[in-house]
PDB file of C-alpha atoms and ligand atoms in Angstrom:
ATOM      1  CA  UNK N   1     213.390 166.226 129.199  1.00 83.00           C
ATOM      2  CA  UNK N   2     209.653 164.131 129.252  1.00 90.00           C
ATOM      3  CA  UNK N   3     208.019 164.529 132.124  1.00 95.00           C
ATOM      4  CA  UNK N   4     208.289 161.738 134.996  1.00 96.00           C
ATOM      5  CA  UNK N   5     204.953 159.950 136.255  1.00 95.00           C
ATOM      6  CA  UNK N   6     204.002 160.961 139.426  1.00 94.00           C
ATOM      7  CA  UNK N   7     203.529 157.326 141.557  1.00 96.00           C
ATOM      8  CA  UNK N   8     201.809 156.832 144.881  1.00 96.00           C
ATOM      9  CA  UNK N   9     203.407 154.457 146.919  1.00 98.00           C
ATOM     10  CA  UNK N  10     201.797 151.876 149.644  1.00 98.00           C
ATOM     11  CA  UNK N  11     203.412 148.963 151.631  1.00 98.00           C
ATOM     12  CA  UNK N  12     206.748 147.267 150.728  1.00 99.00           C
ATOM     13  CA  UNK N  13     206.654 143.789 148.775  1.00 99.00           C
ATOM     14  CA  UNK N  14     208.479 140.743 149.044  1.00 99.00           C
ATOM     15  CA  UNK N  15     208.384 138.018 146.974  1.00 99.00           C
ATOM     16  CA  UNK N  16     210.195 134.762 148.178  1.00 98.00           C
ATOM     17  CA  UNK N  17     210.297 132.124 146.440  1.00 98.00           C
ATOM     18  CA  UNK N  18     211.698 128.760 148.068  1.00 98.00           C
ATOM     19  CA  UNK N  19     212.209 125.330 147.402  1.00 98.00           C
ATOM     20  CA  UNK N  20     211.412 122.320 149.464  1.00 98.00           C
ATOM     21  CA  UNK N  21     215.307 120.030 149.795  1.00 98.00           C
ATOM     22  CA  UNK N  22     213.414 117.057 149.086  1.00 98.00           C
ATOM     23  CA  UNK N  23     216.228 114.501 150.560  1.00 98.00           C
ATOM     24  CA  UNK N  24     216.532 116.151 153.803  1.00 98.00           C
ATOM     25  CA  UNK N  25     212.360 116.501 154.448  1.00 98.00           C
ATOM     26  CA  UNK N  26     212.487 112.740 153.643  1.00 98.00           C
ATOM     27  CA  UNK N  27     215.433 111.902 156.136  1.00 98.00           C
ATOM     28  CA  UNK N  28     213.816 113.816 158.948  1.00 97.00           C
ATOM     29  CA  UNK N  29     212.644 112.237 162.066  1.00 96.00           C
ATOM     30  CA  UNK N  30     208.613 112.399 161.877  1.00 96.00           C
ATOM     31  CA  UNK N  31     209.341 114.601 165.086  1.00 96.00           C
ATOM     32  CA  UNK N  32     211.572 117.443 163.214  1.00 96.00           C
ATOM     33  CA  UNK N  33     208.828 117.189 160.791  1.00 97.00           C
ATOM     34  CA  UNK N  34     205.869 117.934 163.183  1.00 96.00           C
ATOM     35  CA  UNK N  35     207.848 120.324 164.888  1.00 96.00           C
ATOM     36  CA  UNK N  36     208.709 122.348 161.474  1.00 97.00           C
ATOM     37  CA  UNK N  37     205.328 121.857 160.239  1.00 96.00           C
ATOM     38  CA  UNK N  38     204.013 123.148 163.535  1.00 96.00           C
ATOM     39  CA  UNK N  39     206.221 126.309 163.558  1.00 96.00           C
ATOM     40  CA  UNK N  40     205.357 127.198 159.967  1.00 97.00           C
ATOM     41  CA  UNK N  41     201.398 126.889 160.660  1.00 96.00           C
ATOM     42  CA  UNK N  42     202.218 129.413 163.475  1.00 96.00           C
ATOM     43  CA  UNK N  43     204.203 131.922 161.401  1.00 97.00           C
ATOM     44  CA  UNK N  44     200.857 131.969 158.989  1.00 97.00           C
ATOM     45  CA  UNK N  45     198.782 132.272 161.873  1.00 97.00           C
ATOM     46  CA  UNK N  46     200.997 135.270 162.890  1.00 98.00           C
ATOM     47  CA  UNK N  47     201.276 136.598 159.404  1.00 98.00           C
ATOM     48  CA  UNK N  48     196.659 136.599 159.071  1.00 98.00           C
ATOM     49  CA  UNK N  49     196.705 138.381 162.477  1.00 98.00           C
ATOM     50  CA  UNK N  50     198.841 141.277 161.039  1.00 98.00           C
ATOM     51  CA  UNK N  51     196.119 140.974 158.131  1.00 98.00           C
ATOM     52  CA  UNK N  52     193.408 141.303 159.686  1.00 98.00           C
ATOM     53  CA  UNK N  53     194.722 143.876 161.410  1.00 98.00           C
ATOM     54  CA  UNK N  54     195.132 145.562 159.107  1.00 98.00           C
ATOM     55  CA  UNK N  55     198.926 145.912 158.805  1.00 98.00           C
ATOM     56  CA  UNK N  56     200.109 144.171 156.308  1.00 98.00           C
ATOM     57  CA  UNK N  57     198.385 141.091 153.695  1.00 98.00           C
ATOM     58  CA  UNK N  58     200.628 137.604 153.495  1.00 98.00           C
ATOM     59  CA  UNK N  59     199.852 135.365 150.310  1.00 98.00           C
ATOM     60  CA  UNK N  60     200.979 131.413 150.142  1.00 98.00           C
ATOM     61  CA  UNK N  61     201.039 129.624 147.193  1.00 98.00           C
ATOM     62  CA  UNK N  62     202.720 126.653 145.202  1.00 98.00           C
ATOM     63  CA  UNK N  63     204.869 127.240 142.486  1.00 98.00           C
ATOM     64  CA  UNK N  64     204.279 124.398 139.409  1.00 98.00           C
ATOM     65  CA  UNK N  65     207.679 123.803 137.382  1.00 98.00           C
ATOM     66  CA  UNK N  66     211.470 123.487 138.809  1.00 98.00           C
ATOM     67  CA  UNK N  67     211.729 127.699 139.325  1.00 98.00           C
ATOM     68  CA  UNK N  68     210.122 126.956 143.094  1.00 98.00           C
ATOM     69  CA  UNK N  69     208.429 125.072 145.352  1.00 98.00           C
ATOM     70  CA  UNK N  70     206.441 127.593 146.995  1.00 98.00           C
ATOM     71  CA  UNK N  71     206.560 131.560 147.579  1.00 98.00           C
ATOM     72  CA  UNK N  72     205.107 133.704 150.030  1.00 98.00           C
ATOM     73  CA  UNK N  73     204.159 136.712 149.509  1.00 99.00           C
ATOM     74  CA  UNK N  74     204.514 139.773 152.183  1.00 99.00           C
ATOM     75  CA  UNK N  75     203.039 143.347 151.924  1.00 99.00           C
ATOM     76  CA  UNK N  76     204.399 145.521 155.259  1.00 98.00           C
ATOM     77  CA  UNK N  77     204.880 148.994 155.386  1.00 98.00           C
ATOM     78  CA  UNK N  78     208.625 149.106 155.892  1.00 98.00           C
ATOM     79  CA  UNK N  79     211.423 147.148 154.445  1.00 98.00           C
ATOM     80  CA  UNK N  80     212.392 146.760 158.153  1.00 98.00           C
ATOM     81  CA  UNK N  81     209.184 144.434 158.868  1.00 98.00           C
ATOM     82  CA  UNK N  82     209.873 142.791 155.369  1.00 98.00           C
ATOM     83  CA  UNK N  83     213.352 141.792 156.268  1.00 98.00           C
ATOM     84  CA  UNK N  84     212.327 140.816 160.114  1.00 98.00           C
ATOM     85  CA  UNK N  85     210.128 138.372 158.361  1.00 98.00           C
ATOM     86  CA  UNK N  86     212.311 136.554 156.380  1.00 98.00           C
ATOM     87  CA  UNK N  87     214.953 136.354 159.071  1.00 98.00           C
ATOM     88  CA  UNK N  88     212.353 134.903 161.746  1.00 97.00           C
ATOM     89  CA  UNK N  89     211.126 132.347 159.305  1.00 97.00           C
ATOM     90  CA  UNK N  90     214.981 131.577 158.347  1.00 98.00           C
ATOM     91  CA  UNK N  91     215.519 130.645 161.627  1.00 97.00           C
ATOM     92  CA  UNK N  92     212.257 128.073 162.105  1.00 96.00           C
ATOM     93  CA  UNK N  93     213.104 124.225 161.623  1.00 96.00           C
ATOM     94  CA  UNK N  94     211.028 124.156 158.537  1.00 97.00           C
ATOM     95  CA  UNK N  95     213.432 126.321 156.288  1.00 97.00           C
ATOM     96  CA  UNK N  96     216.107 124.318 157.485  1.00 96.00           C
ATOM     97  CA  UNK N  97     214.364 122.037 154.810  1.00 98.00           C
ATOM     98  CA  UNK N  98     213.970 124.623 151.858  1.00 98.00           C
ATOM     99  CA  UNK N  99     216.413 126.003 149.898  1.00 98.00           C
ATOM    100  CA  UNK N 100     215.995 130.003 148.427  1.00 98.00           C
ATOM    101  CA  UNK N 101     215.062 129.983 145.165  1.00 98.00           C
ATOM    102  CA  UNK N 102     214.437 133.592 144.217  1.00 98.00           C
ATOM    103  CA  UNK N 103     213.457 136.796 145.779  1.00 98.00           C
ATOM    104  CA  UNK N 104     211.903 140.460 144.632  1.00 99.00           C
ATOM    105  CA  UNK N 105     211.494 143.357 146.445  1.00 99.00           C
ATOM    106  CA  UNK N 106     209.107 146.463 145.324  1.00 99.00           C
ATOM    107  CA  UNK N 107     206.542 148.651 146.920  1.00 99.00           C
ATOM    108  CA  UNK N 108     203.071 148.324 145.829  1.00 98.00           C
ATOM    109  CA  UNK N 109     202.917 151.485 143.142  1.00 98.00           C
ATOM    110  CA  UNK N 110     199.988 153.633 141.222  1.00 97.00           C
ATOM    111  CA  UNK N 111     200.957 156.132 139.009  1.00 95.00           C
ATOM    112  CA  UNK N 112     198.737 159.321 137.457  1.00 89.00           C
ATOM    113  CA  UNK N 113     198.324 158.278 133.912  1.00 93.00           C
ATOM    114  CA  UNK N 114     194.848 157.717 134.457  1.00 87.00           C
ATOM    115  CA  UNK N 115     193.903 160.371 137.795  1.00 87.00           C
ATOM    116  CA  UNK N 116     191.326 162.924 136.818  1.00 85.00           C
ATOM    117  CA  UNK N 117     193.395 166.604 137.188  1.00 84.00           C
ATOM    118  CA  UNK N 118     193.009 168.484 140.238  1.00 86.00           C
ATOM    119  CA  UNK N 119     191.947 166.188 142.584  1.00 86.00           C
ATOM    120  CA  UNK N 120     193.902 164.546 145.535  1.00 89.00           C
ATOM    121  CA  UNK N 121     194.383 160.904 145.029  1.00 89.00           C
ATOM    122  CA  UNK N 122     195.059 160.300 148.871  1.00 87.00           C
ATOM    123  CA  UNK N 123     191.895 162.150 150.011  1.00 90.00           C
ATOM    124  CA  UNK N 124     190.439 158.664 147.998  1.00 92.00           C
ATOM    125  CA  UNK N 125     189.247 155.699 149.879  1.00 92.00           C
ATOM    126  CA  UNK N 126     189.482 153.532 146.640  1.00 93.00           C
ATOM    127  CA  UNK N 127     193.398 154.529 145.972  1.00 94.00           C
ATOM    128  CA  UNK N 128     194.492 153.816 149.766  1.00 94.00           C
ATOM    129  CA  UNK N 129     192.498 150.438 149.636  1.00 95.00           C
ATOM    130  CA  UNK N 130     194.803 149.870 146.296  1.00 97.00           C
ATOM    131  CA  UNK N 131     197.899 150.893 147.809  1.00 97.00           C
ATOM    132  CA  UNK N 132     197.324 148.521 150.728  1.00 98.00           C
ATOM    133  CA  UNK N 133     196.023 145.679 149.406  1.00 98.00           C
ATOM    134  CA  UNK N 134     194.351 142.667 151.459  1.00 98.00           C
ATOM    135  CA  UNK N 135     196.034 139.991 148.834  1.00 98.00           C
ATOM    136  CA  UNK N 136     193.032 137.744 146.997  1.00 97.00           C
ATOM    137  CA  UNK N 137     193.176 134.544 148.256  1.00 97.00           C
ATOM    138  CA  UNK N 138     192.066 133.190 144.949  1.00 98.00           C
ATOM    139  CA  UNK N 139     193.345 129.649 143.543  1.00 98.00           C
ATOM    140  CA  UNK N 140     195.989 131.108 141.517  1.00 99.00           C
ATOM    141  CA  UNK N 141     198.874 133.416 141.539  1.00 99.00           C
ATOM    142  CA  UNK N 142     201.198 134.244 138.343  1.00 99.00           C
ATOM    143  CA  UNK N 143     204.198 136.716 139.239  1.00 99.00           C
ATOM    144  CA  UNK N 144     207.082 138.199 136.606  1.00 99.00           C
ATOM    145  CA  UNK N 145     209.467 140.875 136.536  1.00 99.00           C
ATOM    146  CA  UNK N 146     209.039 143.741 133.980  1.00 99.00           C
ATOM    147  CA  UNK N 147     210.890 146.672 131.984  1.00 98.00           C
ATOM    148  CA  UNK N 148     209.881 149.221 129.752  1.00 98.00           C
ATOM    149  CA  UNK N 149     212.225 149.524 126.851  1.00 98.00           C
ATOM    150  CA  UNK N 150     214.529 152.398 126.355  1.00 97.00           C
ATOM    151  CA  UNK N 151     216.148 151.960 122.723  1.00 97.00           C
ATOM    152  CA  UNK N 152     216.532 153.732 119.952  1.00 95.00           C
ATOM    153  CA  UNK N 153     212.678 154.737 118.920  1.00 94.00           C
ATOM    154  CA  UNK N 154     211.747 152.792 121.475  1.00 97.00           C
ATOM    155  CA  UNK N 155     212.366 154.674 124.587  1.00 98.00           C
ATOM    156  CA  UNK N 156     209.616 154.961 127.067  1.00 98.00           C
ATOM    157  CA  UNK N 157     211.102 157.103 129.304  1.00 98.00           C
ATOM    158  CA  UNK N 158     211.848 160.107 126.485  1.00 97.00           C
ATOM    159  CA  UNK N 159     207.927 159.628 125.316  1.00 97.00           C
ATOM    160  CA  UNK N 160     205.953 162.580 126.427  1.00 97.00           C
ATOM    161  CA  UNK N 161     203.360 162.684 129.319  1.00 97.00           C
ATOM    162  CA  UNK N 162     200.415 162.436 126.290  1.00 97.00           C
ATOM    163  CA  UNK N 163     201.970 159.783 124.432  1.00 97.00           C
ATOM    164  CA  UNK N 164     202.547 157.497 127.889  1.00 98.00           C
ATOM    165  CA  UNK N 165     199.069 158.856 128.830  1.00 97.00           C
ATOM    166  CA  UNK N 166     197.560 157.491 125.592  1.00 98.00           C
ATOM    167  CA  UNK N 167     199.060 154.194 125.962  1.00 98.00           C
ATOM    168  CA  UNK N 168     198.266 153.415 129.521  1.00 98.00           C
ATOM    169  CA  UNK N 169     194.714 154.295 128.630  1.00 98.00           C
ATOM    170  CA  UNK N 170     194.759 151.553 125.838  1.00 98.00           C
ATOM    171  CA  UNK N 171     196.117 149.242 128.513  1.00 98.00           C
ATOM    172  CA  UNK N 172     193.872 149.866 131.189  1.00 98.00           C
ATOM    173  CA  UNK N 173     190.908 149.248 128.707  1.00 98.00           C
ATOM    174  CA  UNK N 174     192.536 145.908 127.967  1.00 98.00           C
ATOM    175  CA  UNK N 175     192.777 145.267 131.915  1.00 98.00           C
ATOM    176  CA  UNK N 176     189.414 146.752 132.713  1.00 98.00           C
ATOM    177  CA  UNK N 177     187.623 143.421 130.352  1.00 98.00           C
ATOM    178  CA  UNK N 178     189.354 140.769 133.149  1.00 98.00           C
ATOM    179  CA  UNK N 179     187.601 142.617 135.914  1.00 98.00           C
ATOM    180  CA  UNK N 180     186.619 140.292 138.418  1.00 98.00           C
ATOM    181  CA  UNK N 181     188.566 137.573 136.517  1.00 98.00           C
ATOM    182  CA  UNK N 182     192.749 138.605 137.080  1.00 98.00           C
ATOM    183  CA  UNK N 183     193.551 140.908 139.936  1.00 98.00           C
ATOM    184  CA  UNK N 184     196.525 142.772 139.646  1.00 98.00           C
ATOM    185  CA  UNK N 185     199.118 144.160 141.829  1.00 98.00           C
ATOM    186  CA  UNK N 186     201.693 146.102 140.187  1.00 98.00           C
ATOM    187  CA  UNK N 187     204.717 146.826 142.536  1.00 98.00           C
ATOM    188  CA  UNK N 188     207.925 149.467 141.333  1.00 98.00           C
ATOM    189  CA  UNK N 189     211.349 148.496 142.216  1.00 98.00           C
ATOM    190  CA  UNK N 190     213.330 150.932 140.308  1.00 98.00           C
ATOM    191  CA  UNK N 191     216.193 151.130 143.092  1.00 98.00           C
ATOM    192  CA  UNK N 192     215.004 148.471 145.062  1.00 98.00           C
ATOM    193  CA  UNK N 193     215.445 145.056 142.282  1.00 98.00           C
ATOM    194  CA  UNK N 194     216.958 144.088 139.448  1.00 98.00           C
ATOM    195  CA  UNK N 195     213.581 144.843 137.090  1.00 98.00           C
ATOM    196  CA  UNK N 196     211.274 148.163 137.045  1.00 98.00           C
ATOM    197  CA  UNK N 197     208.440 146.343 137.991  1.00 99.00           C
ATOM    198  CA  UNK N 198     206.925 143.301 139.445  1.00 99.00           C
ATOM    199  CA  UNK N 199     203.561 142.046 138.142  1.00 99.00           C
ATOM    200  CA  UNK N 200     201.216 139.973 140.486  1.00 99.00           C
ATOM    201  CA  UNK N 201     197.864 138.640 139.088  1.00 99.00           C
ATOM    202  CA  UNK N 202     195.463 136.509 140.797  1.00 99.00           C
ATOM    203  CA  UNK N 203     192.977 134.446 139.423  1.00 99.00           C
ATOM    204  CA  UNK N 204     190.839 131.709 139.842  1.00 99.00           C
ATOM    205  CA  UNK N 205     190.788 130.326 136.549  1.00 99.00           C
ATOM    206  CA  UNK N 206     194.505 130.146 135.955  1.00 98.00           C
ATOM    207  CA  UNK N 207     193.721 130.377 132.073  1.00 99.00           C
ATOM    208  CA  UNK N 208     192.744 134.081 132.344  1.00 99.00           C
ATOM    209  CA  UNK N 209     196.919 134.860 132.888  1.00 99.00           C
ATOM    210  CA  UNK N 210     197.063 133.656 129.722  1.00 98.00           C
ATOM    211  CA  UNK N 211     194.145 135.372 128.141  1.00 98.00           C
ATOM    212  CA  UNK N 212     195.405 138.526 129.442  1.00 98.00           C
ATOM    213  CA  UNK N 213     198.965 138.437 129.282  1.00 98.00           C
ATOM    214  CA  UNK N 214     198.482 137.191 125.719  1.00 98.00           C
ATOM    215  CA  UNK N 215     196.083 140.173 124.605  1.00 98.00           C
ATOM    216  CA  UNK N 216     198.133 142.985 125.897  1.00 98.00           C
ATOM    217  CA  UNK N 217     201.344 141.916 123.824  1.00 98.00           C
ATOM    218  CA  UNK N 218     199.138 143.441 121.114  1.00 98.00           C
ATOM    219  CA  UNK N 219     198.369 146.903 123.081  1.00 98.00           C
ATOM    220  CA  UNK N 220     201.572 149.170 122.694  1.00 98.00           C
ATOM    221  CA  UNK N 221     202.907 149.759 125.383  1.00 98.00           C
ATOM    222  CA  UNK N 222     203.638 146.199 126.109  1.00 98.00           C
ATOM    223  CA  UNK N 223     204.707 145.203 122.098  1.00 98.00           C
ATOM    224  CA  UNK N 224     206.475 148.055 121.756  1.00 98.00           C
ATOM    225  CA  UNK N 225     208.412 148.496 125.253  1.00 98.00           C
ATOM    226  CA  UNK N 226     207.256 145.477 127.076  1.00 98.00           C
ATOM    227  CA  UNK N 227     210.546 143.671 128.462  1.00 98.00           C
ATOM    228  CA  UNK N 228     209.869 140.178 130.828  1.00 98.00           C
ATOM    229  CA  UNK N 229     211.690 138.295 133.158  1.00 98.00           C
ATOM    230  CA  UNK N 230     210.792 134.751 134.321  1.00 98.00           C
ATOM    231  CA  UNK N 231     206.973 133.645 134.997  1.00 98.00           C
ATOM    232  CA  UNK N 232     206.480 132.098 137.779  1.00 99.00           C
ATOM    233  CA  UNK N 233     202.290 130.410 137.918  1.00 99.00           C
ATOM    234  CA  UNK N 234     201.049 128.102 141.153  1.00 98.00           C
ATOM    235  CA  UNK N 235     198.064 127.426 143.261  1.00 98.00           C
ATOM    236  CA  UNK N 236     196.745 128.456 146.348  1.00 98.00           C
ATOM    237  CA  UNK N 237     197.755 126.864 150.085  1.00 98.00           C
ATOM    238  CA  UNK N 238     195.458 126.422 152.153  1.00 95.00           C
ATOM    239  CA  UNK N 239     196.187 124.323 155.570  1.00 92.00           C
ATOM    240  CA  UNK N 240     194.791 121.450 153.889  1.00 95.00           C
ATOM    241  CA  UNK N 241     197.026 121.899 150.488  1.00 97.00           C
ATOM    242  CA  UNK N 242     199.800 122.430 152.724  1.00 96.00           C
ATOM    243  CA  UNK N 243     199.457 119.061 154.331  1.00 94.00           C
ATOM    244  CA  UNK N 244     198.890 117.107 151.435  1.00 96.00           C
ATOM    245  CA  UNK N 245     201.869 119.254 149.877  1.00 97.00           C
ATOM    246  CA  UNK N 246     203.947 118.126 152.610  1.00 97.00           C
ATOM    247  CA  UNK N 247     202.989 114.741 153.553  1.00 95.00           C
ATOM    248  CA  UNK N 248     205.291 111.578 152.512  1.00 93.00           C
TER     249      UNK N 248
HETATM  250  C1  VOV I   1     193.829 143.066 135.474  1.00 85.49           C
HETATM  251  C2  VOV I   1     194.109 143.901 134.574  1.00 85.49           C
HETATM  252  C3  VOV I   1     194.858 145.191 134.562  1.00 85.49           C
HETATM  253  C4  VOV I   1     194.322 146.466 134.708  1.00 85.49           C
HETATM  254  C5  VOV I   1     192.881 146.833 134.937  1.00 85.49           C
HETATM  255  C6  VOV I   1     195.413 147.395 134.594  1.00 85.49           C
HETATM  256  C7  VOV I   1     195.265 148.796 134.631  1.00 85.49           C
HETATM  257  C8  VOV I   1     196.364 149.655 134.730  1.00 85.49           C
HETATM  258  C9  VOV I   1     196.243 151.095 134.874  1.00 85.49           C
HETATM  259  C10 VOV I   1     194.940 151.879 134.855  1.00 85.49           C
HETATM  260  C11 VOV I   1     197.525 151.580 135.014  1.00 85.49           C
HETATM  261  C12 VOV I   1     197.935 153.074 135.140  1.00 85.49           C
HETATM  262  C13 VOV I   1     197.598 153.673 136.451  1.00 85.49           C
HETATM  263  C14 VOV I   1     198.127 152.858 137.600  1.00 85.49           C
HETATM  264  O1  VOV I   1     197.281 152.196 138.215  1.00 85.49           O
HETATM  265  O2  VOV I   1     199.333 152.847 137.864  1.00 85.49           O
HETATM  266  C15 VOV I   1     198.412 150.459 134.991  1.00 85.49           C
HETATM  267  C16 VOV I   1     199.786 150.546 135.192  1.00 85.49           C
HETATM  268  C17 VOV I   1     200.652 149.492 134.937  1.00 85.49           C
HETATM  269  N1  VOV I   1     200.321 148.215 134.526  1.00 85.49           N
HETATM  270 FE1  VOV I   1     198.461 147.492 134.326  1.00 85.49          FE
HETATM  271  N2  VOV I   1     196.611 146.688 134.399  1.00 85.49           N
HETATM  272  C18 VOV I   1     196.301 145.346 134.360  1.00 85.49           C
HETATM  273  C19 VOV I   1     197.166 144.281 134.147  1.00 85.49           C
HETATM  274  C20 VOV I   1     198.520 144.466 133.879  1.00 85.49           C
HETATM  275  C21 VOV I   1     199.415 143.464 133.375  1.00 85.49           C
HETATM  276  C22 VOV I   1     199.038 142.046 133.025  1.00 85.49           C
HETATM  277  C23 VOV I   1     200.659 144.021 133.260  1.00 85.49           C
HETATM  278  C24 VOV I   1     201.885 143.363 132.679  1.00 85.49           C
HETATM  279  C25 VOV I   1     202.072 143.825 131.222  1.00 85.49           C
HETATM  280  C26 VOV I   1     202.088 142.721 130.228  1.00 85.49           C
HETATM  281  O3  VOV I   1     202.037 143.038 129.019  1.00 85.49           O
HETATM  282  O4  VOV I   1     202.178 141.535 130.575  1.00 85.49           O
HETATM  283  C27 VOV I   1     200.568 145.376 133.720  1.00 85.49           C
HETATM  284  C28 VOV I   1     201.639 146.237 133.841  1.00 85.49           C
HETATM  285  C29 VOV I   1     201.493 147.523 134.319  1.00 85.49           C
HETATM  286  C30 VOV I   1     202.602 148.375 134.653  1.00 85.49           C
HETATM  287  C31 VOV I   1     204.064 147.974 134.569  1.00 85.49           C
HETATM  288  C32 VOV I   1     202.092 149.588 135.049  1.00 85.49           C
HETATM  289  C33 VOV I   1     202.914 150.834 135.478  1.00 85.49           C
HETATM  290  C34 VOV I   1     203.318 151.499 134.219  1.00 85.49           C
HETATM  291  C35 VOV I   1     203.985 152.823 134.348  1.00 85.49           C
HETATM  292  O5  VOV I   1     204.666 153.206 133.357  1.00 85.49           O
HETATM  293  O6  VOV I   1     203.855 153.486 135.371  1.00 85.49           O
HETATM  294  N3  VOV I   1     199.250 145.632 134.056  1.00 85.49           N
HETATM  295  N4  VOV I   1     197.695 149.303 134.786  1.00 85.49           N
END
């Protein structure tokens, strides 16, 4: 039997996507409006308090193609808070005028591929900082689902520790020439979603997903056992975005 990564785990994820019912936002008295609008500005000023609390981190952006309109995304250390959220902001006016597109839930994950032997990841400011995340607020966001492949001579998971240990190395090199350029927050849902991983980036030239996505489907690990669900790419909201997204 190969040996299983160990991963460290930080605050729950959840991705939810929506889309705006178009028809119904349009039929709305301009009071239902102000009143949903009004309600959802509160839920994201609710949402930055927990931030800068330090309790959790709450992304917003638009999604560009017919997959969504929008998606927030919420990092909260239990799947209890994560599912109190969506509930509360199921119940505002405002999602009375969006319709659930998709969802993914995960846990913000590291794993010790790359940690130097014989010293305590958690006694390391830099790891916790990782594992709770403040989210970027950069202009872009570009999220898909991911597997590693497990046929025939191309099964990840019977690879031993040095061979997985090679390749992540190779892939981290890869990652390391975007620093500053594509953030990334990989989240495991092995027993949590229907994929074994989510990918996050954030950017603020949109371009560099595509730079790096494209360059690592020459690195191993993702030619040779790289398996991807649906992209989803968008843009910041800001308050101002929001209103101009919103506005008929
Ligand atoms: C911004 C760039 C970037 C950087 C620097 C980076 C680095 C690293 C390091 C150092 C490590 C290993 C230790 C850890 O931290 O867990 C990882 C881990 C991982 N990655 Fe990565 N990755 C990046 C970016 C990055 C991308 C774009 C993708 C998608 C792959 C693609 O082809 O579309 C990805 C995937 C993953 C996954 C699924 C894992 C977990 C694999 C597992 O088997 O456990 N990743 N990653």
């Amino acid at each position: 039997m190969s040996e299983a990564a160990q991963t460290l785990e930080g605050w729950y994820a959840l991705h939810d996507f929506r889309s705006i019912d178009w028809t119904a936002w349009r039929l709305a008295d301009a009071k239902d409006r102000n009143t949903a609008l009004d309600e959802l500005q509160s839920f994201l000023k609710e949402w930055q308090a927990v931030e800068e609390a330090g309790n959790g981190s709450t992304a917003f952006y638009s999604i560009v193609g017919q997959k969504a309109d929008f998606v927030f995304m919420h990092l909260r250390e239990t799947l209890e808070e994560l599912n109190a959220i969506e509930t509360a902001f199921n119940k505002t006016t405002f999602a009375q005028y969006t319709i659930p597109a998709h969802s993914y839930v995960s846990i913000v994950e590291l794993s010790n591929y790359m940690a130097p032997p014989g010293t305590d990841p958690m006694q390391n400011p830099d790891i916790i900082a990782r594992l709770k995340p403040v989210l970027p607020k950069w202009d872009h966001i570009c999220f898909y689902p991911m597997n590693k492949r497990r046929e025939g001579n191309d099964n990840w998971y019977m690879l031993s520790m040095d061979e997985r240990k090679t390749m992540m190395r190779s892939h981290g090199m890869i990652g390391r020439g975007y620093a500053g350029k594509v953030k990334q927050i990989i989240t495991g849902s092995v027993g949590f979603d229907n994929w074994e991983w989510g990918v996050t980036l954030f950017a603020n030239d949109a371009l560099q997903f595509k730079k790096l996505v494209y360059e690592m489907r020459f690195d191993e690990v993702s030619a040779r056992f790289g398996e991807f669900g649906e992209f989803y790419v968008g843009n910041i909201l800001t308050e101002e975005k929001l209103g101009q997204l919103l506005s008929l």
